[in-house]
Amino acid sequence: MASADDQVKTPANSAGLVQAFLAYSLWGALPIVFAVYMTPNPVDLLAWRIVLALGITLVTVAIVRGGWRRLGLVLKNRRDHLLLILAGHLIAVNWGLYIYAVASYRVLEASLGYFINPLMTIVLGVVLLGERLRPLQWIAVGVSLVAVIILTIDYGNLPWVSLTLAISFAFYGLVKNKLGPTVDSLTGLTVETMWLSIPSTAWIVLASMGVFATAGGIGVFGSFDTLRAYSLPVIGLVTVVPLILFAGAAARLPLSTVGMFQYIAPIAQFLFGYFVFEEVMSTGRWIGFILVWVAVLILIGDALRQIRQNPKLRIKTSQQSREEKVDYQA
């Protein structure tokens, strides 16, 4: 029987590595995409992202074998349906705040939020699920707390953009965890955006009529040139395509391996924020960011140590990845 290490060398797993890398790279490039399609009011972009994502997911559902049947089953299941509505509102907060961060040149804060997210997820596991942490996990949480204190002193207030992004996505993950493996990521995103598209469509129509003109909501066709207006579906594609790539990666790789790729996105966001958007990093912020990075490295080291001490975890997570859905980032 082939070992877990042997499995990683197969063509299928090689394809999974490429898919995971592409998925997180696309998520990491979102600040550039959003900057190109930014409108005077970020709500315009959020509304279009939701509506376009729904359109693309519905097309994908129609193409995928059994897609409509899975969607129908979820809509008929009251519990799953309500949980997905809650998840949709949480991801809308996350998406909206991320777009606001790009619009207000706070990409560095957004990247920090996704570095903090795994730590916030751990905290929720302890507080709400009664999970017990290993010593290194406690150290990582403690280091990140010190980082937040230093950043709060430097900013003069809590780094609320970073914390809200981390908290909203952590709670989103918690809700998706409650759903279990019965709802795949494509079906979940379809239901979430289905309900969100109602107010989003209303906003788009009213903004195009000039109803929100005093608030800057004049719609994309009132502020875009022809090329940007008609290439707007790119916003939906950068929402759905990484999800599909990530789902493919999760079907071929152990979740522990896929998890190591998750830091590509915030690293790319940090590089874009610092070098492209030219956001300022004071000494205090450098210290805070570095401490968060140290906490992340501690978590990664602890995870690798657990896998090395118990190789069966690699096989177990590989089997789980074929059964569980995959969540998606900003």
Coordinates of C-alpha atoms in Angstrom, one line a residue:
M1 CA 0.0 0.0 0.0
A2 CA 1.4 3.5 -0.9
S3 CA 2.2 5.8 2.0
A4 CA 0.9 9.3 2.4
D5 CA 4.2 10.6 1.2
D6 CA 4.0 8.5 -2.0
Q7 CA 0.5 9.9 -2.7
V8 CA 1.8 13.4 -2.8
K9 CA 4.0 12.5 -5.8
T10 CA 1.1 11.3 -8.0
P11 CA 0.0 13.5 -11.0
A12 CA -3.4 14.1 -9.3
N13 CA -1.7 15.6 -6.2
S14 CA 0.6 17.6 -8.4
A15 CA -2.5 19.1 -10.1
G16 CA -3.9 19.7 -6.6
L17 CA -0.8 21.7 -5.6
V18 CA -1.1 23.9 -8.8
Q19 CA -4.8 24.4 -8.1
A20 CA -4.3 25.4 -4.5
F21 CA -1.5 27.8 -5.5
L22 CA -3.6 29.4 -8.2
A23 CA -6.7 29.7 -5.9
Y24 CA -4.8 31.5 -3.2
S25 CA -2.9 33.6 -5.7
L26 CA -6.1 34.9 -7.2
W27 CA -7.5 35.7 -3.7
G28 CA -4.2 37.5 -3.0
A29 CA -4.6 39.6 -6.2
L30 CA -8.1 40.8 -5.3
P31 CA -6.9 44.3 -4.1
I32 CA -5.6 45.0 -7.6
V33 CA -8.9 43.8 -9.3
F34 CA -11.0 45.8 -6.9
A35 CA -8.9 48.9 -7.3
V36 CA -9.5 48.7 -11.1
Y37 CA -13.3 48.3 -10.7
M38 CA -13.7 50.6 -7.7
T39 CA -16.6 53.0 -7.8
P40 CA -17.3 56.3 -5.8
N41 CA -19.3 54.2 -3.4
P42 CA -17.9 50.8 -2.5
V43 CA -21.4 49.4 -2.1
D44 CA -21.8 49.5 -5.9
L45 CA -18.9 47.1 -6.3
L46 CA -20.2 44.9 -3.5
A47 CA -23.6 44.7 -5.0
W48 CA -22.2 43.8 -8.4
R49 CA -19.9 41.2 -7.0
I50 CA -22.8 39.4 -5.3
V51 CA -25.1 39.5 -8.4
L52 CA -22.4 38.5 -10.8
A53 CA -21.2 35.7 -8.5
L54 CA -24.8 34.4 -8.3
G55 CA -25.0 34.4 -12.1
I56 CA -21.8 32.4 -12.5
T57 CA -22.6 29.9 -9.8
L58 CA -26.0 29.2 -11.4
V59 CA -24.4 28.6 -14.7
T60 CA -21.9 26.3 -13.0
V61 CA -24.6 24.5 -11.1
A62 CA -26.4 23.9 -14.4
I63 CA -23.2 22.4 -15.9
V64 CA -22.1 20.2 -13.0
R65 CA -23.8 16.8 -12.9
G66 CA -26.4 16.7 -10.1
G67 CA -26.0 20.4 -9.4
W68 CA -29.7 21.3 -9.5
R69 CA -30.6 18.3 -7.4
R70 CA -28.1 19.3 -4.7
L71 CA -29.4 22.9 -4.8
G72 CA -33.0 21.7 -4.5
L73 CA -32.2 19.5 -1.5
V74 CA -30.5 22.3 0.4
L75 CA -33.3 24.8 -0.3
K76 CA -35.8 22.2 1.1
N77 CA -33.8 21.6 4.2
R78 CA -34.9 24.3 6.7
R79 CA -31.8 24.0 8.9
D80 CA -29.3 24.1 6.2
H81 CA -31.1 26.8 4.4
L82 CA -31.3 29.1 7.4
L83 CA -27.6 28.5 8.3
L84 CA -26.6 29.4 4.7
I85 CA -28.6 32.7 5.0
L86 CA -26.7 33.5 8.2
A87 CA -23.5 32.6 6.5
G88 CA -24.4 34.8 3.5
H89 CA -24.8 37.8 5.8
L90 CA -21.5 37.1 7.5
I91 CA -19.6 36.8 4.2
A92 CA -21.4 40.0 2.9
V93 CA -19.9 41.9 5.9
N94 CA -16.5 40.4 5.1
W95 CA -16.7 41.1 1.4
G96 CA -18.0 44.6 2.0
L97 CA -15.3 45.6 4.5
Y98 CA -12.6 44.1 2.2
I99 CA -13.8 46.3 -0.6
Y100 CA -13.9 49.3 1.7
A101 CA -10.3 48.5 2.8
V102 CA -9.2 48.7 -0.8
A103 CA -11.2 51.9 -1.5
S104 CA -9.7 53.6 1.6
Y105 CA -6.1 52.4 1.1
R106 CA -6.1 50.0 4.0
V107 CA -5.0 46.9 2.2
L108 CA -2.3 46.3 4.8
E109 CA -4.9 46.2 7.5
A110 CA -6.9 43.7 5.4
S111 CA -3.9 41.5 5.0
L112 CA -3.4 41.6 8.7
G113 CA -7.0 40.4 9.2
Y114 CA -6.4 37.3 7.2
F115 CA -3.2 36.6 9.1
I116 CA -5.1 36.9 12.3
N117 CA -8.1 34.8 11.1
P118 CA -6.6 31.3 12.0
L119 CA -5.8 32.6 15.4
M120 CA -9.4 34.0 15.8
T121 CA -10.8 30.7 14.7
I122 CA -8.8 29.0 17.4
V123 CA -10.2 31.4 20.0
L124 CA -13.8 30.7 18.9
G125 CA -13.1 27.0 19.2
V126 CA -12.0 27.5 22.8
V127 CA -14.8 29.9 23.8
L128 CA -17.8 28.5 21.9
L129 CA -16.9 24.8 21.3
G130 CA -14.9 24.1 24.5
E131 CA -11.8 22.9 22.6
R132 CA -8.5 22.6 24.3
L133 CA -5.4 24.2 23.0
R134 CA -1.9 22.7 22.8
P135 CA 0.9 24.8 24.5
L136 CA 2.2 26.2 21.2
Q137 CA -1.3 27.3 20.2
W138 CA -1.6 29.2 23.5
I139 CA 1.7 30.8 22.8
A140 CA 0.6 31.8 19.3
V141 CA -2.6 33.3 20.7
G142 CA -0.7 35.2 23.4
V143 CA 1.8 36.6 20.9
S144 CA -1.0 37.8 18.6
L145 CA -2.8 39.5 21.6
V146 CA 0.4 41.4 22.3
A147 CA 0.5 42.4 18.6
V148 CA -3.0 43.7 18.7
I149 CA -2.2 45.8 21.8
I150 CA 0.9 47.3 20.0
L151 CA -1.1 48.0 16.9
T152 CA -3.9 49.6 18.9
I153 CA -1.4 52.0 20.6
D154 CA 0.1 52.8 17.2
Y155 CA -3.2 53.4 15.4
G156 CA -4.7 55.2 18.4
N157 CA -7.6 52.8 18.3
L158 CA -8.3 49.2 17.7
P159 CA -7.3 47.9 14.2
W160 CA -11.0 47.4 13.6
V161 CA -10.7 46.6 9.9
S162 CA -8.3 43.7 10.6
L163 CA -10.3 42.5 13.6
T164 CA -13.7 42.7 11.9
L165 CA -12.4 40.8 8.8
A166 CA -10.9 38.1 11.0
I167 CA -14.0 37.8 13.3
S168 CA -16.6 37.8 10.5
F169 CA -14.7 35.2 8.6
A170 CA -14.1 33.1 11.7
F171 CA -17.8 33.1 12.5
Y172 CA -18.6 32.4 8.9
G173 CA -16.3 29.3 9.2
L174 CA -18.1 28.3 12.4
V175 CA -21.5 28.4 10.7
K176 CA -20.2 26.4 7.7
N177 CA -18.7 23.9 10.2
K178 CA -22.2 23.5 11.7
L179 CA -23.5 22.6 8.2
G180 CA -21.1 19.7 8.0
P181 CA -20.2 17.9 4.8
T182 CA -23.7 17.8 3.4
V183 CA -23.5 21.1 1.6
D184 CA -20.7 21.5 -1.0
S185 CA -19.0 24.9 -1.5
L186 CA -20.6 25.7 -4.9
T187 CA -24.2 25.0 -3.6
G188 CA -23.5 26.9 -0.5
L189 CA -22.2 30.0 -2.3
T190 CA -25.2 29.8 -4.7
V191 CA -27.7 29.9 -1.8
E192 CA -25.8 32.6 0.1
T193 CA -25.6 34.9 -2.9
M194 CA -29.2 34.1 -4.0
W195 CA -30.6 35.9 -1.0
L196 CA -28.0 38.6 -0.9
S197 CA -28.7 39.4 -4.6
I198 CA -32.2 40.7 -3.7
P199 CA -31.0 43.9 -1.9
S200 CA -28.0 44.0 -4.2
T201 CA -30.1 44.1 -7.3
A202 CA -32.3 46.8 -5.7
W203 CA -29.2 48.9 -5.0
I204 CA -27.9 48.5 -8.5
V205 CA -31.2 49.6 -10.1
L206 CA -31.7 52.5 -7.7
A207 CA -28.1 53.6 -8.1
S208 CA -28.3 53.6 -11.9
M209 CA -31.4 55.8 -11.5
G210 CA -29.4 58.3 -9.5
V211 CA -31.3 57.7 -6.2
F212 CA -28.1 57.4 -4.2
A213 CA -26.2 60.1 -6.1
T214 CA -25.7 62.3 -3.0
A215 CA -23.9 59.3 -1.3
G216 CA -21.7 58.6 -4.3
G217 CA -23.8 55.6 -5.4
I218 CA -24.1 56.5 -9.1
G219 CA -23.7 53.0 -10.4
V220 CA -20.9 51.5 -12.5
F221 CA -22.3 52.7 -15.8
G222 CA -22.2 56.3 -14.5
S223 CA -18.6 56.2 -13.4
F224 CA -16.9 53.6 -15.6
D225 CA -15.5 53.8 -19.1
T226 CA -16.8 51.4 -21.7
L227 CA -14.0 48.8 -21.2
R228 CA -14.5 48.5 -17.4
A229 CA -18.3 48.6 -17.7
Y230 CA -18.5 45.6 -20.1
S231 CA -15.7 43.6 -18.5
L232 CA -17.4 43.8 -15.1
P233 CA -18.1 40.1 -15.0
V234 CA -14.5 39.7 -14.1
I235 CA -15.6 40.6 -10.5
G236 CA -17.8 37.5 -10.5
L237 CA -15.2 35.3 -12.0
V238 CA -12.6 36.2 -9.4
T239 CA -15.1 35.3 -6.7
V240 CA -16.1 31.9 -8.2
V241 CA -13.0 30.6 -10.0
P242 CA -10.7 30.5 -7.0
L243 CA -13.5 28.6 -5.1
I244 CA -13.6 26.0 -7.9
L245 CA -9.8 25.7 -8.0
F246 CA -9.7 25.3 -4.3
A247 CA -12.4 22.6 -4.3
G248 CA -10.3 20.7 -6.9
A249 CA -7.2 21.1 -4.7
A250 CA -9.1 19.8 -1.6
A251 CA -10.2 16.8 -3.5
R252 CA -6.6 15.8 -4.3
L253 CA -4.6 17.0 -1.3
P254 CA -4.7 16.5 2.5
L255 CA -6.4 19.4 4.2
S256 CA -3.2 20.0 6.2
T257 CA -1.3 20.6 2.9
V258 CA -4.0 22.8 1.5
G259 CA -4.0 24.8 4.8
M260 CA -0.3 25.7 4.3
F261 CA -1.3 27.6 1.1
Q262 CA -3.7 29.9 2.9
Y263 CA -1.0 32.4 3.8
I264 CA -0.2 33.1 0.1
A265 CA -3.2 35.4 0.0
P266 CA -2.4 37.7 2.9
I267 CA 1.2 37.7 2.0
A268 CA 0.3 38.9 -1.6
Q269 CA -2.1 41.4 -0.1
F270 CA 0.6 42.8 2.1
L271 CA 3.0 43.1 -0.8
F272 CA 0.4 44.9 -2.9
G273 CA -0.5 47.2 0.0
Y274 CA 3.1 48.1 0.7
F275 CA 4.6 48.3 -2.8
V276 CA 1.7 49.1 -5.1
F277 CA -0.7 51.1 -2.9
E278 CA 2.3 52.6 -1.1
E279 CA 0.7 52.5 2.3
V280 CA 2.7 53.7 5.3
M281 CA 4.2 51.3 7.8
S282 CA 5.3 52.9 11.0
T283 CA 7.8 51.3 13.5
G284 CA 4.9 50.2 15.7
R285 CA 3.0 48.7 12.8
W286 CA 6.1 46.8 11.7
I287 CA 6.5 45.4 15.2
G288 CA 2.8 44.4 15.4
F289 CA 2.8 42.7 12.0
I290 CA 6.0 40.9 12.7
L291 CA 4.6 39.5 16.0
V292 CA 1.5 38.3 14.1
W293 CA 3.8 36.6 11.5
V294 CA 5.7 35.0 14.4
A295 CA 2.4 33.7 15.8
V296 CA 1.4 32.3 12.4
L297 CA 4.8 30.5 12.1
I298 CA 4.3 29.0 15.6
L299 CA 0.9 27.7 14.4
I300 CA 2.4 26.2 11.3
G301 CA 5.3 24.7 13.2
D302 CA 2.8 23.1 15.7
A303 CA 0.7 21.7 12.9
L304 CA 3.7 20.2 11.1
R305 CA 4.9 18.7 14.4
Q306 CA 1.5 17.1 15.0
I307 CA 1.5 15.6 11.5
R308 CA 5.1 14.4 11.8
Q309 CA 4.4 12.7 15.2
N310 CA 1.1 11.2 13.9
P311 CA 1.5 10.4 10.1
K312 CA -2.1 8.9 10.2
L313 CA -3.3 12.5 10.3
R314 CA -2.1 13.0 6.7
I315 CA -4.2 10.1 5.6
K316 CA -7.2 11.1 7.7
T317 CA -7.2 14.7 6.4
S318 CA -6.8 13.4 2.8
Q319 CA -9.9 11.3 3.2
Q320 CA -11.8 14.1 4.9
S321 CA -11.0 16.5 2.1
R322 CA -12.9 14.3 -0.3
E323 CA -16.0 14.4 1.9
E324 CA -16.0 18.0 3.2
K325 CA -16.9 21.2 1.5
V326 CA -14.3 24.0 1.1
D327 CA -14.8 27.5 2.4
Y328 CA -13.6 30.6 0.5
Q329 CA -12.0 33.9 1.4
A330 CA -12.6 37.5 0.4

